[in-house]
Coordinates of C-alpha atoms in Angstrom, one line a residue:
X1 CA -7.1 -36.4 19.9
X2 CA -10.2 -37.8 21.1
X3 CA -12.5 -35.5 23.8
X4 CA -12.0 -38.2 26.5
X5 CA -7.9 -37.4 26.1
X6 CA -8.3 -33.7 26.4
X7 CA -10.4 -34.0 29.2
X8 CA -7.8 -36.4 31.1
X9 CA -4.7 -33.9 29.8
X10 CA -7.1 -30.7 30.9
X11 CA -7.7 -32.1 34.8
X12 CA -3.6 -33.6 34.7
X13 CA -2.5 -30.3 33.4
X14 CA -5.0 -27.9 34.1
X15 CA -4.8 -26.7 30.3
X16 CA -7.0 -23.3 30.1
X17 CA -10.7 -22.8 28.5
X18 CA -11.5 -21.3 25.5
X19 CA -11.0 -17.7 25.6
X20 CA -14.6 -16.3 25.5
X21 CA -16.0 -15.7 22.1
X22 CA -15.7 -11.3 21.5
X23 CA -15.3 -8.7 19.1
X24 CA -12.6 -9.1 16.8
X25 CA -9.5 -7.1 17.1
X26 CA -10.7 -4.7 14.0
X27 CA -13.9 -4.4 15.8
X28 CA -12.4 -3.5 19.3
X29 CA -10.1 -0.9 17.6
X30 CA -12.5 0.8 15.8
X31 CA -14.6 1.2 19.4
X32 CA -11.2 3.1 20.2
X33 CA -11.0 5.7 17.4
X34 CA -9.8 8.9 18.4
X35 CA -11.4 11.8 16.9
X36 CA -8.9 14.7 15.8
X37 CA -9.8 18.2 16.1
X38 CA -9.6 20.1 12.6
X39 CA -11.4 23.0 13.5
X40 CA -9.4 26.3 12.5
X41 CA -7.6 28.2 15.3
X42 CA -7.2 32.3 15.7
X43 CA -4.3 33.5 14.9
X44 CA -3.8 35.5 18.5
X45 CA -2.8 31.8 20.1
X46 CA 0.6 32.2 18.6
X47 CA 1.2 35.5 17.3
X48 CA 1.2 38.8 19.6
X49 CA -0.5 41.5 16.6
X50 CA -1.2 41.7 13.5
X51 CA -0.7 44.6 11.4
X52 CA -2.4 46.0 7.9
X53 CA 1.0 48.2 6.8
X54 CA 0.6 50.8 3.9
X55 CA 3.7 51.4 2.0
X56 CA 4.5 54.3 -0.1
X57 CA 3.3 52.8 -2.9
X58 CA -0.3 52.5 -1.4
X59 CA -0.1 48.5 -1.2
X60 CA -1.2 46.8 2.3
X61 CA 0.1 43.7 3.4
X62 CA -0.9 42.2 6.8
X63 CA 2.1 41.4 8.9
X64 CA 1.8 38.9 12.2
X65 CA 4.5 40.1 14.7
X66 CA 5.6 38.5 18.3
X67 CA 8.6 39.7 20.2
X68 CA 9.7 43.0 22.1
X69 CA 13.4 43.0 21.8
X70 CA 16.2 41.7 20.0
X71 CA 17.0 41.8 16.0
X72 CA 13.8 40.8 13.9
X73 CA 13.2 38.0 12.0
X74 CA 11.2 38.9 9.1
X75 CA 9.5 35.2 7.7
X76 CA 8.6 34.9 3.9
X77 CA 6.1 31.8 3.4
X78 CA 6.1 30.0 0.0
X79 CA 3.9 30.1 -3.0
X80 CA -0.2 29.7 -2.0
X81 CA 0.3 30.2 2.1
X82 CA 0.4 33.0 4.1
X83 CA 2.4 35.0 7.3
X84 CA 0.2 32.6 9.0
X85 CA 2.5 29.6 7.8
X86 CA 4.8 30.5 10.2
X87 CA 3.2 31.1 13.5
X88 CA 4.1 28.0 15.2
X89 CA 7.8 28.5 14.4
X90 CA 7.4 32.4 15.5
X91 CA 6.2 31.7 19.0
X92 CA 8.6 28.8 20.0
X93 CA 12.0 30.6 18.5
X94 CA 11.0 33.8 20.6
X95 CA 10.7 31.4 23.5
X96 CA 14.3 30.2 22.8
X97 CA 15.5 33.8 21.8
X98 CA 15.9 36.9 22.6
X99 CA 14.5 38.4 19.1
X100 CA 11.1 39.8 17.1
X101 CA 9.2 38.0 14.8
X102 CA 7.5 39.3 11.9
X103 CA 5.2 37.4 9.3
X104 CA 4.3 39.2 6.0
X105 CA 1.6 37.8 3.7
X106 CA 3.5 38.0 0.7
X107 CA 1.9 40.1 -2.6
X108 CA -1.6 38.0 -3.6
X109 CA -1.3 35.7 -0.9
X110 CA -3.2 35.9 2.2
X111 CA -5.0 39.1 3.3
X112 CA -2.3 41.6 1.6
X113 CA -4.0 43.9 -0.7
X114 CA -1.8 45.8 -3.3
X115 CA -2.5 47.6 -6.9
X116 CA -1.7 44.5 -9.2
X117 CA -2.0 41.2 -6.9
X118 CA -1.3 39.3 -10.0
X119 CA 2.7 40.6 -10.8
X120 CA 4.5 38.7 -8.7
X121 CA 8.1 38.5 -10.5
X122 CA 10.8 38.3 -7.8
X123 CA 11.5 41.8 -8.6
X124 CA 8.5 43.2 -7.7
X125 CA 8.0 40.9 -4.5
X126 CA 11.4 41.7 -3.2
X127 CA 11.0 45.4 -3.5
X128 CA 7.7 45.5 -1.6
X129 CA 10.0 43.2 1.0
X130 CA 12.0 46.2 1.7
X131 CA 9.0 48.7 1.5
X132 CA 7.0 47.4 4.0
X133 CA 10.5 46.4 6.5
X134 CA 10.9 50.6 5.9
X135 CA 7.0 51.1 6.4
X136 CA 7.5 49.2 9.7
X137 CA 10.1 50.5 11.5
X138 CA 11.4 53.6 9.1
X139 CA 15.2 55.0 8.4
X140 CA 16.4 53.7 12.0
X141 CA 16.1 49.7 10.8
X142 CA 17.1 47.5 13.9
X143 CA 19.1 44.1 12.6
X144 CA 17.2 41.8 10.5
X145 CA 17.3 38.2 9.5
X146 CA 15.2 37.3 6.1
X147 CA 14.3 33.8 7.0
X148 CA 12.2 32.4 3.7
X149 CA 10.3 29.0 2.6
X150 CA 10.2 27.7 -1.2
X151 CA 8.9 30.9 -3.2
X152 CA 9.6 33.2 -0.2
X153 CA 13.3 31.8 0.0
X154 CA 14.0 33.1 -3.5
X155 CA 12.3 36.3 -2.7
X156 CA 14.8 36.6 0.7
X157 CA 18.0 36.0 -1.7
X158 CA 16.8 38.5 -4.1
X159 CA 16.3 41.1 -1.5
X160 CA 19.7 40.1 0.1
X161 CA 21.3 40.1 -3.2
X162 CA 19.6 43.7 -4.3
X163 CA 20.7 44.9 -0.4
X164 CA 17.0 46.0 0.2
X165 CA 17.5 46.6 3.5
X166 CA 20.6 47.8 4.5
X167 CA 20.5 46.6 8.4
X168 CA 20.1 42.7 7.1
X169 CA 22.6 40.5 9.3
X170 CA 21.6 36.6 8.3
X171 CA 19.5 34.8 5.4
X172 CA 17.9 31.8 6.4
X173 CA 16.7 29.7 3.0
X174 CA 14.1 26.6 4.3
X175 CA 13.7 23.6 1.4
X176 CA 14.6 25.6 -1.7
X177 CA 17.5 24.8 -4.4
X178 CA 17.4 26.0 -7.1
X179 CA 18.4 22.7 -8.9
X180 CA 15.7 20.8 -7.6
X181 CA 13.0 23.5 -8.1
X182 CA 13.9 24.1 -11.6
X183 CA 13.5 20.3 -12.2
X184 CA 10.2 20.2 -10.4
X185 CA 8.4 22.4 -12.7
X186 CA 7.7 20.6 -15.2
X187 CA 5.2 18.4 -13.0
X188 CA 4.2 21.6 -11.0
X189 CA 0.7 22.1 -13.3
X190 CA -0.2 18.5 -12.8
X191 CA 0.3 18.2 -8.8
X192 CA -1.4 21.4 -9.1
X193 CA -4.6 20.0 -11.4
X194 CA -4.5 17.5 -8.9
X195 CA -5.6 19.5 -5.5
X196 CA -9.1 19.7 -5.4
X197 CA -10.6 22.6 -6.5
X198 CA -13.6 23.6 -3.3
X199 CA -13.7 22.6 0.0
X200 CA -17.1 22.9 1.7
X201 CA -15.6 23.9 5.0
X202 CA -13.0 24.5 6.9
X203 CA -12.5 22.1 8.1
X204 CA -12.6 19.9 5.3
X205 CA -10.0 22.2 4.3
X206 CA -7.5 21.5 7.5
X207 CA -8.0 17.9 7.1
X208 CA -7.2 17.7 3.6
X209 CA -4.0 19.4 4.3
X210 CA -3.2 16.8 7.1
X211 CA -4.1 13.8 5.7
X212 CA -2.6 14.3 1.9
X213 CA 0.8 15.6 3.7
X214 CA 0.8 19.1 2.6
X215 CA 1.2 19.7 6.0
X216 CA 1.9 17.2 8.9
X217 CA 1.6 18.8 11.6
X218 CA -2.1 19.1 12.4
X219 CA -1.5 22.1 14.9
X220 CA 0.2 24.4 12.6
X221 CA -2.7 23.3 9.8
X222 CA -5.2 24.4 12.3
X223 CA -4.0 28.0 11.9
X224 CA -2.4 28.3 9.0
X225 CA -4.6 26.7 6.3
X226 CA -7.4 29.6 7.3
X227 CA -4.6 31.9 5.2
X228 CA -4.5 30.1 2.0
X229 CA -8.4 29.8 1.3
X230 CA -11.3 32.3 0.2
X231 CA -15.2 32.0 0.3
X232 CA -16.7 31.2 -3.0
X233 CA -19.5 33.3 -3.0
X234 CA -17.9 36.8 -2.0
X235 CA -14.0 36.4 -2.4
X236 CA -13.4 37.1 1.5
X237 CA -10.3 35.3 3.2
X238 CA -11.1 32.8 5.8
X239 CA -8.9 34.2 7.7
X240 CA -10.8 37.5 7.3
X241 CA -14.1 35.7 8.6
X242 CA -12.6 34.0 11.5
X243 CA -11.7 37.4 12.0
X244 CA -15.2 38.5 12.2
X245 CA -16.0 35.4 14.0
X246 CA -13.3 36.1 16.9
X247 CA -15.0 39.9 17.2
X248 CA -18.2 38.1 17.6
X249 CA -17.5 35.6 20.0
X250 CA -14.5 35.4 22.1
X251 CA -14.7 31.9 22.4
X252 CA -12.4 30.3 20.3
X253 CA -13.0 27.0 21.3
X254 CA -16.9 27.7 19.9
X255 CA -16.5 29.3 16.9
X256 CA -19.9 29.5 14.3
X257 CA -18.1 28.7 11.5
X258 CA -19.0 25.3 9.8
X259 CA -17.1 22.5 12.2
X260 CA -16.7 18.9 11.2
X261 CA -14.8 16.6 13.5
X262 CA -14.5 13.6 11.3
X263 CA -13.0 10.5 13.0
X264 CA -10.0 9.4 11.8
X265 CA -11.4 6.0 10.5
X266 CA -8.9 3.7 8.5
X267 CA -11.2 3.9 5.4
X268 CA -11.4 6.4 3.0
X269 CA -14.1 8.9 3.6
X270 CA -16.4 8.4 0.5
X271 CA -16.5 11.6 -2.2
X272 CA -17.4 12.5 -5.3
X273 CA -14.3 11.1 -7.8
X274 CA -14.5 14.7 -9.5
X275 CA -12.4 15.9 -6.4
X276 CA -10.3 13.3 -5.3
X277 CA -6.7 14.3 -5.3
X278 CA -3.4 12.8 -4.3
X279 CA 0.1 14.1 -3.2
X280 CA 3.6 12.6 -4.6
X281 CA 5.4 10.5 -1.6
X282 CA 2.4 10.5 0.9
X283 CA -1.1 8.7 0.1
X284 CA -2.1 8.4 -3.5
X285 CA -5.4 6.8 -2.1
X286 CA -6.8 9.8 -0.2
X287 CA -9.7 11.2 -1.0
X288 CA -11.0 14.5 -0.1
X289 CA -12.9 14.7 2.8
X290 CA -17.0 15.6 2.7
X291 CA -19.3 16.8 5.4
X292 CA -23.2 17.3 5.8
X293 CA -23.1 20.8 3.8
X294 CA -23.3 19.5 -0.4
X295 CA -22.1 23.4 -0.6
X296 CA -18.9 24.3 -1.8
X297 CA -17.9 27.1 0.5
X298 CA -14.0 27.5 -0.2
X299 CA -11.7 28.0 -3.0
X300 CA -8.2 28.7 -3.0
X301 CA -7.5 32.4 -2.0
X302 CA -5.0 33.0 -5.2
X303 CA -4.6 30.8 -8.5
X304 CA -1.2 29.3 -8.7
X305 CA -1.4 27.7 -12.0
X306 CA -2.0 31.3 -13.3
X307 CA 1.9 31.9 -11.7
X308 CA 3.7 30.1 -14.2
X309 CA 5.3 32.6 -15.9
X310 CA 6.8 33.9 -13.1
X311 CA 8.1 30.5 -11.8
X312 CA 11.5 30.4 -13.8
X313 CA 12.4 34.0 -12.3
X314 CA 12.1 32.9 -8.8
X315 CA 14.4 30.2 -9.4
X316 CA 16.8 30.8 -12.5
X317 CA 20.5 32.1 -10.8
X318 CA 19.6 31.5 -7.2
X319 CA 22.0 29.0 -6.0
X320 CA 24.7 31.5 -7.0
X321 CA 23.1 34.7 -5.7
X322 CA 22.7 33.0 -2.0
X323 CA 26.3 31.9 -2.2
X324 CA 27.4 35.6 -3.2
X325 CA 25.3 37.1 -0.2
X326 CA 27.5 38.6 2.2
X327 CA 25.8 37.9 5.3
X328 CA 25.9 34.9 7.7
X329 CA 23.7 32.0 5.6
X330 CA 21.9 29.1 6.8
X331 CA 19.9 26.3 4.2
X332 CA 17.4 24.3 6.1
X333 CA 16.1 21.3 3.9
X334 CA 14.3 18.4 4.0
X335 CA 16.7 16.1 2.4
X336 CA 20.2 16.1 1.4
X337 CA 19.1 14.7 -2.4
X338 CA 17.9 18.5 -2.9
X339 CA 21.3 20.1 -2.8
X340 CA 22.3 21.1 -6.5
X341 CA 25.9 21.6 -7.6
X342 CA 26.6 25.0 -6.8
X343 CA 25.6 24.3 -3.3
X344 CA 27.0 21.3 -2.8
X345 CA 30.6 23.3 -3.5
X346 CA 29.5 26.0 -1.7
X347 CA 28.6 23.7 1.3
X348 CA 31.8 22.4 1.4
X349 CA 34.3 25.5 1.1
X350 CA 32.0 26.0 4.4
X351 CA 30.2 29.1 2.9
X352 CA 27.0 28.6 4.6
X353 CA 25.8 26.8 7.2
X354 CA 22.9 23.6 6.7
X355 CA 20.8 21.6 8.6
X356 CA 18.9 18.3 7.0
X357 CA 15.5 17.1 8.7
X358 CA 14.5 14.1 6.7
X359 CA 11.7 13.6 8.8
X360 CA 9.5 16.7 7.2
X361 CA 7.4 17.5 4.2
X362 CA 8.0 20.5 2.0
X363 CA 6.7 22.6 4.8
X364 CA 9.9 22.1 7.3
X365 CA 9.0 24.5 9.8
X366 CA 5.6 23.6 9.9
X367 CA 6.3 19.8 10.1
X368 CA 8.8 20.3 13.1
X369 CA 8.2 24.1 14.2
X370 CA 10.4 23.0 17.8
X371 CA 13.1 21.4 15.5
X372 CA 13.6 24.4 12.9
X373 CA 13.5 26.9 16.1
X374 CA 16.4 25.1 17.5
X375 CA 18.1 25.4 14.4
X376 CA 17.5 29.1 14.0
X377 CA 18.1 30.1 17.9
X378 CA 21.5 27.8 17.4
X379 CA 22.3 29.6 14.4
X380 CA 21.5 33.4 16.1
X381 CA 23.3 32.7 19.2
X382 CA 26.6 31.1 17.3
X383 CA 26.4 34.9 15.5
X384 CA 26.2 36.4 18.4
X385 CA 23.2 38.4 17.4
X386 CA 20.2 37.6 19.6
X387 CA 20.8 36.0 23.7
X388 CA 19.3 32.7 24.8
X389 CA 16.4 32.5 27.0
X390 CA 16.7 30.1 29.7
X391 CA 14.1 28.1 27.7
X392 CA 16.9 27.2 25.3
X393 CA 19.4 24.0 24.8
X394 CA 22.4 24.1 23.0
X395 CA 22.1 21.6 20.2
X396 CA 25.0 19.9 17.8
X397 CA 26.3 21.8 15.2
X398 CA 24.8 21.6 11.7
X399 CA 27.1 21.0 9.2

């Protein structure tokens, strides 16, 4: 078409200009990048206290707690986090329920502190279990619910099975089977090889645990992933220095610590190829995130390579042992392709109660804290062992 003929069809038809020459659309969005906050958060937004308990034995393990009245929850986190894994989960549920909440850093894990961090069969685990629930509230035990995740799940059947604490009245296993688990071990050292080995802050730290999928949620990151690393040079937690940060300045929003807001740009953030890492089922591109320090500040607060030996004895029998438990039982899991024989029997002579949320990681109740508190509160009140708050709404049934 000649110009004369689009000029008469423009003044007949009015046909528009050109749009005005701009950015391009990559260009505009990239003006619009959000940045997201990965700076670590105290633990005192969540939980109520925290506690350093001795037990007979002489070991201390630091317990989180929330919650006045009502039976207690008592929350075992999985192998490399801490009580701090669950403090998302702790404060919504006691919204929901009437009920106490209770988060023990589990034996070498977090900033517990017992004669041989390193033994950490599912005998020994489960035993200090029931010596710190005795250490807490002595002979006169109020009702307890063991509620555990991956590692800490075994170590809640074993302590059921063992009848550790002889006021328990439900067992709450979150994503652990032990079908599945036994079949993932074999690949265990090599996702493990995989993580990256320093972090040079912390929040370097939260964003790796966000952005390769260990966890999703970036709120329960915030706080929890402070419980699973050390300082390089002088073996401290970091929850133990935000500690000492918090005394110092009240501020939370301020802290002193190292912060890094990185922008959530769509390209990788550039690093050294020694530490790039990946995570099975999330994105086997990411690489881990750098800042302005070239220091390498935090390692991993406990070694779980060096754990292997135990890993068999966590698992071996436990589909069997939770199905022989003789208290109410719930199995929260991330997908239904985890369910293992036994269970799947089990599931349907209706010997425990189960609840799939597809939508999460490995880390359920940090994924979808508000989802998994439904589930519990739902599964508390059915029991009749704890009262609903007039926070809570009845939800379907789980299967």
């Amino acid at each position: 078409m000649s110009a004369f003929e689009k000029d008469l069809l423009k003044k007949k038809f009015g046909l528009p200009s050109k749009p005005p020459v701009g950015p391009s659309a990559n260009q505009s969005r990239r003006t619009q990048i959000k940045k997201r906050d990965y700076t670590p958060v105290y633990w005192d937004k969540y939980f109520e206290s925290k506690h350093d308990v001795k037990t007979d034995k002489n070991d201390i393990f630091r317990v989180y707690e929330c919650g006045t009245t009502g039976p207690v929850l008592v929350f075992l986190h999985g192998g490399g986090f801490s009580g701090l894994s669950w403090a998302l989960l702790s404060s919504v549920v006691s919204d929901l329920v009437t009920c106490r909440c209770a988060a023990i850093d589990l034996r070498g894990h977090g900033d517990s502190s017992t004669s041989n961090d390193s033994d950490l069969s599912a005998d020994t685990m489960a035993n200090d279990v029931g010596d710190v629930v005795k250490s807490l509230y002595g002979e006169d035990l109020p009702p307890i619910i063991l509620i555990g995740h991956s590692m800490g799940g075994s170590i809640a059947v074993n302590v059921a099975d063992k009848h550790l604490i002889p006021s328990l009245i439900g067992l709450c296993v979150i994503d652990v089977v032990e079908g599945s688990a036994m079949d993932a071990l074999s690949g265990m050292q090599s996702f493990l090889r995989g993580r990256p080995k320093m972090f040079q802050s912390l929040d370097n730290v939260i964003e790796w645990a966000v952005r390769s999928g260990q966890i999703r949620n970036v709120d329960s990151a915030r706080v929890s992933m402070v419980g699973q690393v050390k300082r390089v040079d002088n073996d401290e937690t970091a929850s133990a220095e935000l500690e000492h940060e918090h005394e110092h300045d009240h501020d939370l929003q301020t802290p002193s610590l190292p912060t890094d807001t990185i922008e959530e740009e769509p390209d990788e953030i550039a690093t050294p190829s020694s530490q790039s890492t990946s995570s099975k089922g999330n994105n086997p591109d990411f690489k881990i995130p750098t800042s302005s320090n070239c220091k390498n500040q935090y390692t991993w607060r406990i070694d779980l390579a060096n754990t292997d030996m135990y890993w068999k004895d966590w698992f071996q029998g436990l589909s069997q042992k939770f199905l022989s438990c003789e208290v109410p039982k719930m199995l929260i899991l991330a997908g239904v392709d985890r369910l293992d024989k036994d269970l799947t029997i089990g599931q349907m002579q209706g010997k425990f109660q189960m609840q799939v949320l597809p939508q999460c990681g490995h880390a359920v109740h940090e994924d979808n804290p508000d989802k998994v508190a439904e589930v519990l509160a739902t599964f508390m009140i059915r029991q009749k062992v704890a009262e609903p708050t007039a926070n809570f709404q009845p939800m379907f049934p789980a299967c």
